[in-house]
Short mmCIF file of N, CA and C in Angstrom, two decimals:
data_model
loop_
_atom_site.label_atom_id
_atom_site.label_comp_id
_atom_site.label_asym_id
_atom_site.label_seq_id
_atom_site.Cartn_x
_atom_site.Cartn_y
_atom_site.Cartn_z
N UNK A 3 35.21 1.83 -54.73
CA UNK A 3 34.12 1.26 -53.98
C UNK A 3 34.28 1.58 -52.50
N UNK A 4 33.49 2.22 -52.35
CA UNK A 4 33.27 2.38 -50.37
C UNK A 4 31.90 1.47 -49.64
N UNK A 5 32.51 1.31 -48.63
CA UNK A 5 31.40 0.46 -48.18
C UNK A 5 30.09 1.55 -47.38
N UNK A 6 29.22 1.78 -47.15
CA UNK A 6 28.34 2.36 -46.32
C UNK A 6 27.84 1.45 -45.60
N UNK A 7 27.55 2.40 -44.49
CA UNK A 7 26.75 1.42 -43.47
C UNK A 7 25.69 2.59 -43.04
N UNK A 8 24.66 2.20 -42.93
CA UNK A 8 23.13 2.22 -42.70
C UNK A 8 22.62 2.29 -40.94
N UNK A 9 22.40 3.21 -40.43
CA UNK A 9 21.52 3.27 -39.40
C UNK A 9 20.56 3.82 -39.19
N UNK A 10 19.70 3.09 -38.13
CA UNK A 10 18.50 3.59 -37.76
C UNK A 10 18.18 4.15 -36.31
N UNK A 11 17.71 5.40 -36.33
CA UNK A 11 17.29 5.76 -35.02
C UNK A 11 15.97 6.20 -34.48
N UNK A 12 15.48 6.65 -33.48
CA UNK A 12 14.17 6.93 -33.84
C UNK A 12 14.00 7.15 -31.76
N UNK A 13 13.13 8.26 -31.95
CA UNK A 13 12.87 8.73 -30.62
C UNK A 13 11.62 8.16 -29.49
N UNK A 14 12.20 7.54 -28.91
CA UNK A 14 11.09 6.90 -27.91
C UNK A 14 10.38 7.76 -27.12
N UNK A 15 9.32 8.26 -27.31
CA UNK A 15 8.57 9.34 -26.58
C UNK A 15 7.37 8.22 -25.94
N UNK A 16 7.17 7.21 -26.32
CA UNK A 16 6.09 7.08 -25.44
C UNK A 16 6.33 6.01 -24.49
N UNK A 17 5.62 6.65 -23.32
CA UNK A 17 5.88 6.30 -21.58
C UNK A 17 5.08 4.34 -21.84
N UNK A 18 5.71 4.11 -20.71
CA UNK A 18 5.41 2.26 -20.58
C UNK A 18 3.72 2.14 -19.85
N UNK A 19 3.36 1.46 -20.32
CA UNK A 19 1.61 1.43 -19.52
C UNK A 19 1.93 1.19 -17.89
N UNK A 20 0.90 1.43 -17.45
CA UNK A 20 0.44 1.68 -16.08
C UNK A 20 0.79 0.38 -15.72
N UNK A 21 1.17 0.14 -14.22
CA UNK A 21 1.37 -0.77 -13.75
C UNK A 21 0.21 -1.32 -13.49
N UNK A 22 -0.33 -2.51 -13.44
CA UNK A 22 -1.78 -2.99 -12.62
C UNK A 22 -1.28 -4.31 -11.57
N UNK A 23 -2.72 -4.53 -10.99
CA UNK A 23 -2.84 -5.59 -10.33
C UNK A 23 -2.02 -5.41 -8.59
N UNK A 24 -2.41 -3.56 -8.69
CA UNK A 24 -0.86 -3.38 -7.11
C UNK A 24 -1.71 -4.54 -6.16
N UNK A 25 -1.17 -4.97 -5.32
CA UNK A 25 -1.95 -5.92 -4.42
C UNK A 25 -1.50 -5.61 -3.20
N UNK A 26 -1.58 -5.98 -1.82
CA UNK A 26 -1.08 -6.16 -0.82
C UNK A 26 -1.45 -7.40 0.46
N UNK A 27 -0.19 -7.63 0.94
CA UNK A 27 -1.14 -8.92 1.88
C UNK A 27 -1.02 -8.64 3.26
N UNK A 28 -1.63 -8.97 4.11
CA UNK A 28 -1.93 -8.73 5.17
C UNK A 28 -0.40 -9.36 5.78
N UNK A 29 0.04 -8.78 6.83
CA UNK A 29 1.84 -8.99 7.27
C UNK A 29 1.42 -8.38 8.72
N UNK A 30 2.05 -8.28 9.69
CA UNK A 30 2.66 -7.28 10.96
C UNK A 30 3.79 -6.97 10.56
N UNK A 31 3.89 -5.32 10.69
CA UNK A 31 4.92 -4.39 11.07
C UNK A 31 5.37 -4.26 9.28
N UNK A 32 4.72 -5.08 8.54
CA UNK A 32 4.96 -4.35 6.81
C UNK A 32 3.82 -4.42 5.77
N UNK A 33 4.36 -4.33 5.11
CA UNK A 33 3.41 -4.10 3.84
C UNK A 33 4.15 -4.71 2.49
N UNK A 34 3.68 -6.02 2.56
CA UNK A 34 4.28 -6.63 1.08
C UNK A 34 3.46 -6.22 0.30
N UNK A 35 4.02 -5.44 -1.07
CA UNK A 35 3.20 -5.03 -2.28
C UNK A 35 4.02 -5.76 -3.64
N UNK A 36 2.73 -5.88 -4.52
CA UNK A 36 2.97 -6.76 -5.59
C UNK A 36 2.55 -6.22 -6.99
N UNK A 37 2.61 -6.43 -8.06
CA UNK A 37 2.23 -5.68 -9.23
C UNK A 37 2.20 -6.65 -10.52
N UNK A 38 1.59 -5.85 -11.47
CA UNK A 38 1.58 -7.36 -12.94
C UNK A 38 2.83 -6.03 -13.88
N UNK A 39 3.76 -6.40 -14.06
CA UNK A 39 4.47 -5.73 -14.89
C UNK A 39 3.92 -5.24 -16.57
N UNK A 40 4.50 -3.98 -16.74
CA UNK A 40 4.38 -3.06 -17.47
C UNK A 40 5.06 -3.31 -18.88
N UNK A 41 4.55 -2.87 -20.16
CA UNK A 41 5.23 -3.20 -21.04
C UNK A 41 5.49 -1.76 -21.96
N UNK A 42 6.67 -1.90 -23.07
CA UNK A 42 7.09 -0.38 -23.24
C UNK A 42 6.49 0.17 -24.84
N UNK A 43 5.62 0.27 -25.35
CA UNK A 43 4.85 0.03 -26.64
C UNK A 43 6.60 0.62 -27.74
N UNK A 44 7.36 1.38 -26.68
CA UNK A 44 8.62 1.99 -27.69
C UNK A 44 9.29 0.88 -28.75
N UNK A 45 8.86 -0.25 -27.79
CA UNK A 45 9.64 -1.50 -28.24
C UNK A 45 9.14 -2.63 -28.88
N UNK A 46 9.38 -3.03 -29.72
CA UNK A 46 9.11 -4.57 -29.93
C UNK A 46 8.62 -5.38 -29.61
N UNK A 47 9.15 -6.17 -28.45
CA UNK A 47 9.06 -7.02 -27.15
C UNK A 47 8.39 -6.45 -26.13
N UNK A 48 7.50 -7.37 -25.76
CA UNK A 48 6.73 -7.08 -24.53
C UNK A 48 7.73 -7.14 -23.13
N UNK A 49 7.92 -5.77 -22.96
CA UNK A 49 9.02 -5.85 -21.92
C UNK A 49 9.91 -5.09 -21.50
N UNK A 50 10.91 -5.21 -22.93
CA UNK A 50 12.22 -5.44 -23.14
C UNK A 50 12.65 -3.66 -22.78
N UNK A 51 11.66 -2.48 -23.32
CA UNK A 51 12.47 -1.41 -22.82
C UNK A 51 12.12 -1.08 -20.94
N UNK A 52 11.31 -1.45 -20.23
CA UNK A 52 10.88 -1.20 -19.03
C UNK A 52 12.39 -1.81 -17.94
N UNK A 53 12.54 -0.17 -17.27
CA UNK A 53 14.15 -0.49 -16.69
C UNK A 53 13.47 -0.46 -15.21
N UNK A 54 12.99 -0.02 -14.58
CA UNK A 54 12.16 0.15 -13.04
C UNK A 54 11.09 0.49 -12.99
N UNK A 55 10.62 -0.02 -11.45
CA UNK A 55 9.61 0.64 -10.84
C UNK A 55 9.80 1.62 -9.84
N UNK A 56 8.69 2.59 -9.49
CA UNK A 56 8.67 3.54 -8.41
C UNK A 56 7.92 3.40 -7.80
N UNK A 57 7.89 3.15 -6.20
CA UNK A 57 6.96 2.96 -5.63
C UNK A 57 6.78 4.16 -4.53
N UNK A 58 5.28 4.59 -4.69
CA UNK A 58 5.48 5.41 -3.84
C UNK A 58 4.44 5.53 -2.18
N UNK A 59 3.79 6.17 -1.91
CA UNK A 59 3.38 6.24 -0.38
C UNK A 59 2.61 7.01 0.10
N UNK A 60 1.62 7.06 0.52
CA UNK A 60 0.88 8.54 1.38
C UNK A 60 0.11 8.00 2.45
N UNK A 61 0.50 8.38 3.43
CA UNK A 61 -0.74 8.42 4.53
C UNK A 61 -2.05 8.81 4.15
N UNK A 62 -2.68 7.93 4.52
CA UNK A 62 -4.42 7.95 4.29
C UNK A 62 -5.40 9.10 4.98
N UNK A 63 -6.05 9.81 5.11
CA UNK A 63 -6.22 9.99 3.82
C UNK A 63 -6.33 11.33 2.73
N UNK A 64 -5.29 12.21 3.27
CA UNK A 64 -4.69 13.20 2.46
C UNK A 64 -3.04 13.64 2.04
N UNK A 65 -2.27 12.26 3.16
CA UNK A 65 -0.69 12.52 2.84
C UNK A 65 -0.23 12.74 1.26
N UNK A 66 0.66 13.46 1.64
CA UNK A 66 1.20 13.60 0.58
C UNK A 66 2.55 12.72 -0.16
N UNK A 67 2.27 12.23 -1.50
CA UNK A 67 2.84 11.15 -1.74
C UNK A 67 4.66 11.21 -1.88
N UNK A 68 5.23 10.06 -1.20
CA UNK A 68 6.54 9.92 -1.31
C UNK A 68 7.45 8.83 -2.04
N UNK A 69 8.36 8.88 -3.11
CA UNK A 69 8.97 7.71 -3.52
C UNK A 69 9.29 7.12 -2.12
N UNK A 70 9.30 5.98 -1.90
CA UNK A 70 9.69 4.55 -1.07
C UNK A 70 10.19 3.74 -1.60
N UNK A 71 10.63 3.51 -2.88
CA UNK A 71 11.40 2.72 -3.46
C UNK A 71 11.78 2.40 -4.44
N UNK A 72 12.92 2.07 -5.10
CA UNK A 72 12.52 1.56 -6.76
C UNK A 72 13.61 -0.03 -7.03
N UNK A 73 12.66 -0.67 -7.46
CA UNK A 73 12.43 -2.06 -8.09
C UNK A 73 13.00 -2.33 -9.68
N UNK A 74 13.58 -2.64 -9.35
CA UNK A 74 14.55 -3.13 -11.26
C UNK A 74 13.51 -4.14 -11.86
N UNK A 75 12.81 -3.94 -12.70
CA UNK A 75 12.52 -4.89 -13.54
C UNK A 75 12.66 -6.21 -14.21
N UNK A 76 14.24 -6.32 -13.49
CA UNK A 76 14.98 -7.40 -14.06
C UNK A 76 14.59 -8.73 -12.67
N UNK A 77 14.21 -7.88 -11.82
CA UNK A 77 13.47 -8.49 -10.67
C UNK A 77 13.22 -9.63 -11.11
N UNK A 78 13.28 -10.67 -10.29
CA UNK A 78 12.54 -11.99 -10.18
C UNK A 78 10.98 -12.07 -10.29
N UNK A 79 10.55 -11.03 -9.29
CA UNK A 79 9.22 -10.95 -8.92
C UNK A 79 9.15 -9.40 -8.55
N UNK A 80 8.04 -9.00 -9.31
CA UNK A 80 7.74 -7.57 -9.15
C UNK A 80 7.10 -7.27 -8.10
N UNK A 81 7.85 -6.91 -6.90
CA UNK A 81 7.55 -6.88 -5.23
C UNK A 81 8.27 -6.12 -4.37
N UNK A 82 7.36 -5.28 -3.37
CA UNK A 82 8.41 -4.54 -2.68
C UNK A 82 7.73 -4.73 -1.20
N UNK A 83 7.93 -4.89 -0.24
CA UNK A 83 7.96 -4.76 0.95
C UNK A 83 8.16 -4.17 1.84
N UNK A 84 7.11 -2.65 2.05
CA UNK A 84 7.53 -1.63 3.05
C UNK A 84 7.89 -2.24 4.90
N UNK A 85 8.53 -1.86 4.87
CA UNK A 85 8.54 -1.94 6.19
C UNK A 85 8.71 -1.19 7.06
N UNK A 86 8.44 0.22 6.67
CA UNK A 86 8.52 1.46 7.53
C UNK A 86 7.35 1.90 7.56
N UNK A 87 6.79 1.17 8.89
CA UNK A 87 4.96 1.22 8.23
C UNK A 87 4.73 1.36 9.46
N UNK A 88 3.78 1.48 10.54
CA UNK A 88 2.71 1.69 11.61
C UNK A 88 1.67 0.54 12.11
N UNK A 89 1.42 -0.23 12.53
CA UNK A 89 0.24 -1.00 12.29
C UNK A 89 -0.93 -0.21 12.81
N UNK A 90 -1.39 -0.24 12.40
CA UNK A 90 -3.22 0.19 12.50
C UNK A 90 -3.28 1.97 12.01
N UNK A 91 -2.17 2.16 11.04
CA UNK A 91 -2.60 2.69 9.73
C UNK A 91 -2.95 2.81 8.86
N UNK A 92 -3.47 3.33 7.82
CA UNK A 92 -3.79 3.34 6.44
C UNK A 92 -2.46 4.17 5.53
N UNK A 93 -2.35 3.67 4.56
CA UNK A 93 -1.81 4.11 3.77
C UNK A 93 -2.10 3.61 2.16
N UNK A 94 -1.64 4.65 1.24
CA UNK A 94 -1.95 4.90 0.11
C UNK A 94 -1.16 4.53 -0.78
N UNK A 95 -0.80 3.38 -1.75
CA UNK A 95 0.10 3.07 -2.46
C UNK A 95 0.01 3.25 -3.90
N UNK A 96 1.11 3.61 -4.80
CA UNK A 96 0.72 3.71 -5.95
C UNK A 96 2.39 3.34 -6.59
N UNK A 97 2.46 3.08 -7.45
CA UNK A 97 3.76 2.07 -8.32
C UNK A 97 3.61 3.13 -10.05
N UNK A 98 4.57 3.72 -10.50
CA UNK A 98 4.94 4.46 -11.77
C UNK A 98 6.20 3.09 -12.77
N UNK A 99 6.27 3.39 -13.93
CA UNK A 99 7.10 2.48 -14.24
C UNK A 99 7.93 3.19 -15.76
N UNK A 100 8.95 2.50 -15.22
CA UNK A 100 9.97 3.88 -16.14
C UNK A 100 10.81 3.00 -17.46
N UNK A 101 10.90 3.34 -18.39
CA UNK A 101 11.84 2.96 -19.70
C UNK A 101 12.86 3.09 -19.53
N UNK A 102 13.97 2.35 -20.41
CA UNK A 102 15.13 2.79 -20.62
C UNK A 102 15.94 4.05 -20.70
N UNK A 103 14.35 4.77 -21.52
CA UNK A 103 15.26 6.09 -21.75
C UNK A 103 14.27 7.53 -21.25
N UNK A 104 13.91 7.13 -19.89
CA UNK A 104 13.28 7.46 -18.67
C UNK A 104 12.06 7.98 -18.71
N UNK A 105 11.18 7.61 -19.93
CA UNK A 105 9.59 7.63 -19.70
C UNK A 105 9.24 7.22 -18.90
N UNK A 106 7.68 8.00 -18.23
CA UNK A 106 7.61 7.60 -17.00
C UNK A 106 5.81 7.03 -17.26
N UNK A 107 5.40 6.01 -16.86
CA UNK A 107 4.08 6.18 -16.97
C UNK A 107 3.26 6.70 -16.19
N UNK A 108 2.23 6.48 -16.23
CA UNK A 108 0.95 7.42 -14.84
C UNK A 108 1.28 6.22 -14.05
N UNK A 109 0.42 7.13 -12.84
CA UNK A 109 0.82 6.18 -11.71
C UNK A 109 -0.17 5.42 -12.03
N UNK A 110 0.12 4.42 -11.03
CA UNK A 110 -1.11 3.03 -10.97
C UNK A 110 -2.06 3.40 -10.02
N UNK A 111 -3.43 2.92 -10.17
CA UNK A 111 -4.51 3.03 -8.93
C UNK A 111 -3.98 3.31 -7.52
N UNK A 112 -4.42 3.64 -6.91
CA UNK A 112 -4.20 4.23 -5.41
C UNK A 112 -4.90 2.47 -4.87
N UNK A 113 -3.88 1.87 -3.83
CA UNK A 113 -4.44 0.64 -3.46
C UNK A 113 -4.37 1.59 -1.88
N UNK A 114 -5.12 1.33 -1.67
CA UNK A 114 -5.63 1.42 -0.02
C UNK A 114 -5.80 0.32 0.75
N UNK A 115 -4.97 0.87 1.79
CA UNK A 115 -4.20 -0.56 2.87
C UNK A 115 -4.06 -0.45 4.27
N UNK A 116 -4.41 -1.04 5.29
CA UNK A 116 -4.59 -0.65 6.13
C UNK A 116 -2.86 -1.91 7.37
N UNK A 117 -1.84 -1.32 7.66
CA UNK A 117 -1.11 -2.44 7.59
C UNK A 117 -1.59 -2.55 8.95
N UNK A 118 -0.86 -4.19 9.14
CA UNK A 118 -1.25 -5.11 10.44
C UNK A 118 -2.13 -6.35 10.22
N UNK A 119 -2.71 -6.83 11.19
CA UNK A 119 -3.39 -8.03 11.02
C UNK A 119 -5.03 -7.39 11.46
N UNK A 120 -5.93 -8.17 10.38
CA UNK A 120 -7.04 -7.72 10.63
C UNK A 120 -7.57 -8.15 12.26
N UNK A 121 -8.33 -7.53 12.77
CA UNK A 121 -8.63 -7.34 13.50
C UNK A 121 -7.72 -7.12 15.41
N UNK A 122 -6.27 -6.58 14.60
CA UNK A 122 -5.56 -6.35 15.60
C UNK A 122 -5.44 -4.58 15.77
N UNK A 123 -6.48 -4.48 16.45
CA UNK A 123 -6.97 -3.14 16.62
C UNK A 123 -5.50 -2.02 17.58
N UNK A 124 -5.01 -2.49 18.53
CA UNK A 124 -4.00 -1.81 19.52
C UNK A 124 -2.26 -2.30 18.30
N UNK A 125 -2.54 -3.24 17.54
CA UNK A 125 -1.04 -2.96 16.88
C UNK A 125 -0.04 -3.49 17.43
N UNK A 126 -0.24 -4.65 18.41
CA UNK A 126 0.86 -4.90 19.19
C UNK A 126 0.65 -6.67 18.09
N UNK A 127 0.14 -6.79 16.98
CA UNK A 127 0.72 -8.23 16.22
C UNK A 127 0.05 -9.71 16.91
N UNK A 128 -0.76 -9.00 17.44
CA UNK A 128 -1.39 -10.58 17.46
C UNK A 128 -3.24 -9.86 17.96
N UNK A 129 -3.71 -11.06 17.76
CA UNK A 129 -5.17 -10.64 17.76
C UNK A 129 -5.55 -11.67 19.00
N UNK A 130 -6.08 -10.56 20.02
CA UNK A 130 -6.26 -11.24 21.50
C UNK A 130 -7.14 -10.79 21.95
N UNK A 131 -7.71 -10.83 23.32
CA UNK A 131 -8.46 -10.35 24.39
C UNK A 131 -8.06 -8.55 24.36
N UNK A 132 -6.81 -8.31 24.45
CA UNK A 132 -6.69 -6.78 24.76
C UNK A 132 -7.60 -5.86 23.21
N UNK A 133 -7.32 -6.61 21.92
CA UNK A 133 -8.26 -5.91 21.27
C UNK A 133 -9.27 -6.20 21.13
N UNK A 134 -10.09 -6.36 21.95
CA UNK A 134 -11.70 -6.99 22.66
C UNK A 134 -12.22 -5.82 22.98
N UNK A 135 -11.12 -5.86 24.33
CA UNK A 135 -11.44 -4.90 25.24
C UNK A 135 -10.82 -3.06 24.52
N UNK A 136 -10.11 -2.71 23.96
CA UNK A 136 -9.97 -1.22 22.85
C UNK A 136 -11.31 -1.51 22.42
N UNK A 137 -11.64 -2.63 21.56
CA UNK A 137 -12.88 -2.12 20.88
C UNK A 137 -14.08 -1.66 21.51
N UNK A 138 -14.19 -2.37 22.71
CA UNK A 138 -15.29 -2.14 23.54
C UNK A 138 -15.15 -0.55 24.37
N UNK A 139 -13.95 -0.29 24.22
CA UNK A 139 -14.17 1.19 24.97
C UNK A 139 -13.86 2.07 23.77
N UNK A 140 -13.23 1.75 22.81
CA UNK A 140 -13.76 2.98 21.44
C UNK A 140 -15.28 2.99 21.32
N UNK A 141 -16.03 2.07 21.00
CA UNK A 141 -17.28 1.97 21.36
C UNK A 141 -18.47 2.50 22.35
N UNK A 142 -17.76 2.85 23.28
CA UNK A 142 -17.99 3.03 24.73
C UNK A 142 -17.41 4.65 24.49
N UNK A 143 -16.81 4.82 24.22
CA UNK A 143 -16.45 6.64 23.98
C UNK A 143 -17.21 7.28 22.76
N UNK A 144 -17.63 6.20 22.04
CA UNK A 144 -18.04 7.15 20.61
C UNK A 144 -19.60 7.06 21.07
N UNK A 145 -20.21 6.04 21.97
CA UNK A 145 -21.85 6.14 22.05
C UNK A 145 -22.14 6.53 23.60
N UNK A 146 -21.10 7.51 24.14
CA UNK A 146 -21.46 8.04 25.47
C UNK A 146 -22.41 9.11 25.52
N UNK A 147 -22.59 9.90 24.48
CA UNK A 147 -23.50 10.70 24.29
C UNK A 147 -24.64 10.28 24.62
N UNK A 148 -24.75 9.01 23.59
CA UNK A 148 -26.24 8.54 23.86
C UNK A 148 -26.82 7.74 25.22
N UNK A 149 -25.99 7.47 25.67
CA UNK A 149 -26.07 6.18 26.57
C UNK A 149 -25.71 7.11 28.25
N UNK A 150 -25.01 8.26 27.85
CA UNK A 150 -24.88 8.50 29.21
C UNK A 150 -23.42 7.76 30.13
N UNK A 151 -22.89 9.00 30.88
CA UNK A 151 -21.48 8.71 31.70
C UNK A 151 -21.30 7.30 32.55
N UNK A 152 -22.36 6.73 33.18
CA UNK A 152 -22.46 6.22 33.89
C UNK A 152 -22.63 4.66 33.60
N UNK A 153 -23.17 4.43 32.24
CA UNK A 153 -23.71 3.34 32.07
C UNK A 153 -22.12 3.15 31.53
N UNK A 154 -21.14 3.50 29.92
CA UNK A 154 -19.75 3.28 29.98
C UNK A 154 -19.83 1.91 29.66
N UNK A 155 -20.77 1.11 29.54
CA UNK A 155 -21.22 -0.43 28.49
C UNK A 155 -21.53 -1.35 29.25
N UNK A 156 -21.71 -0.74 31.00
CA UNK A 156 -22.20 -2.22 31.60
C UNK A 156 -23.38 -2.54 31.36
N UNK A 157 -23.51 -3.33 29.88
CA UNK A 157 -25.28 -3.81 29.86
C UNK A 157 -25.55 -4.71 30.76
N UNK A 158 -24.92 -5.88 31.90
CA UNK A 158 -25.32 -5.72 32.60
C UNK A 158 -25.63 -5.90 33.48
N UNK A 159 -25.38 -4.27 34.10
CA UNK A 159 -25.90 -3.24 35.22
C UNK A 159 -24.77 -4.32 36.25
N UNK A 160 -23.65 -4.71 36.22
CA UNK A 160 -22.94 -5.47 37.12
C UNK A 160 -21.78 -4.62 37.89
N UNK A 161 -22.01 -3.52 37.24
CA UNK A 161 -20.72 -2.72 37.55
C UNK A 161 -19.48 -2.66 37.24
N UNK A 162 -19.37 -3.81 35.88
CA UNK A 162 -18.18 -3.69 35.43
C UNK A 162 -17.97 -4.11 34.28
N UNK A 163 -17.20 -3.15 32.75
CA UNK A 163 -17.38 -3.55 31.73
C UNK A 163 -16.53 -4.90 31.19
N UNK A 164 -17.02 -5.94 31.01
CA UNK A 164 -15.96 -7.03 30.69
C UNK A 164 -17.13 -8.03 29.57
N UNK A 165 -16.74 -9.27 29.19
CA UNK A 165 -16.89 -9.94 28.41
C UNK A 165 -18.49 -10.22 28.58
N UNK A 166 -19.29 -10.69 29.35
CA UNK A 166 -20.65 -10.82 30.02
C UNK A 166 -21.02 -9.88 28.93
N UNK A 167 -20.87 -8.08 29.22
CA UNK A 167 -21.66 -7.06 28.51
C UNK A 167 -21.52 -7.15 27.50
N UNK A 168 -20.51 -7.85 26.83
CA UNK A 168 -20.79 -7.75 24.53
C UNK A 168 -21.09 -9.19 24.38
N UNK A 169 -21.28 -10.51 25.31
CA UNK A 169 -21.59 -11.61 24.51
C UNK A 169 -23.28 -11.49 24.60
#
């Protein structure tokens, strides 16, 4: 009498679904990104083969994309937090998610993000009078054509562009 023993093997070819739900929240000087985790159809368990994430990067709006990070699954919370970011850029985010036995899925949607605080136009982290006044002379440079060198937004006619001319 011999004993045998019995195994089973079997080749995991297929990649873990797409990451969804990338999110981002509005921060100075980063970019917290968030995701709904991926599951591995190779497996059983909803889960159980998905070993990381990849997160990757592009300047808006033709950079070309770069890994920026990768996220263990075993994570608490599926989250990464750029912080090598620009304020009053755009950038292009997208998150891949990989198996145990290194399937990779498609990337996730392109989330488009603009980091900083809304309406902090100059990037210096707080939203004040100085980005009042940028907006009023981006404004003032993009409708000089029409308006002519001289006028430059004093509506008015006081000789000087300040708060009076946009309220």
């Amino acid at each position: 009498n011999s004993a045998s023993e019995s195994y089973s093997y079997f080749l995991d070819r297929c990649p873990p679904t797409v990451p969804a739900d990338l999110a981002a929240q509005r921060s100075c000087n980063q970019v917290p990104l968030s995701w709904s985790p991926s599951t591995d159809p190779g497996y059983p368990t909803t889960g159980i083969g998905i070993d990381d994430y990849h997160v990757f990067r592009a300047v808006f709006p033709d950079g070309a994309y770069e890994q920026i990070a990768t996220v263990p699954h075993s994570s608490s919370q599926l989250a990464f937090t750029d912080t090598n970011v620009q304020n009053v850029t755009t950038y292009l985010y997208r998150v891949s998610a990989f198996d145990k036995v290194t399937n990779e899925s498609a990337l996730s949607e392109p989330l488009v993000f603009t980091a900083g605080l809304l309406g902090d136009i100059n990037g210096d982290c707080s939203v004040d009078v100085s980005d009042f006044v940028k907006s009023i002379r981006v404004a003032l440079y993009l409708d000089q054509g029409s308006y002519g060198q001289r006028d430059l937004g004093d509506m008015s006619r006081d000789g000087a562009v300040d708060v009076v001319d946009v309220v």
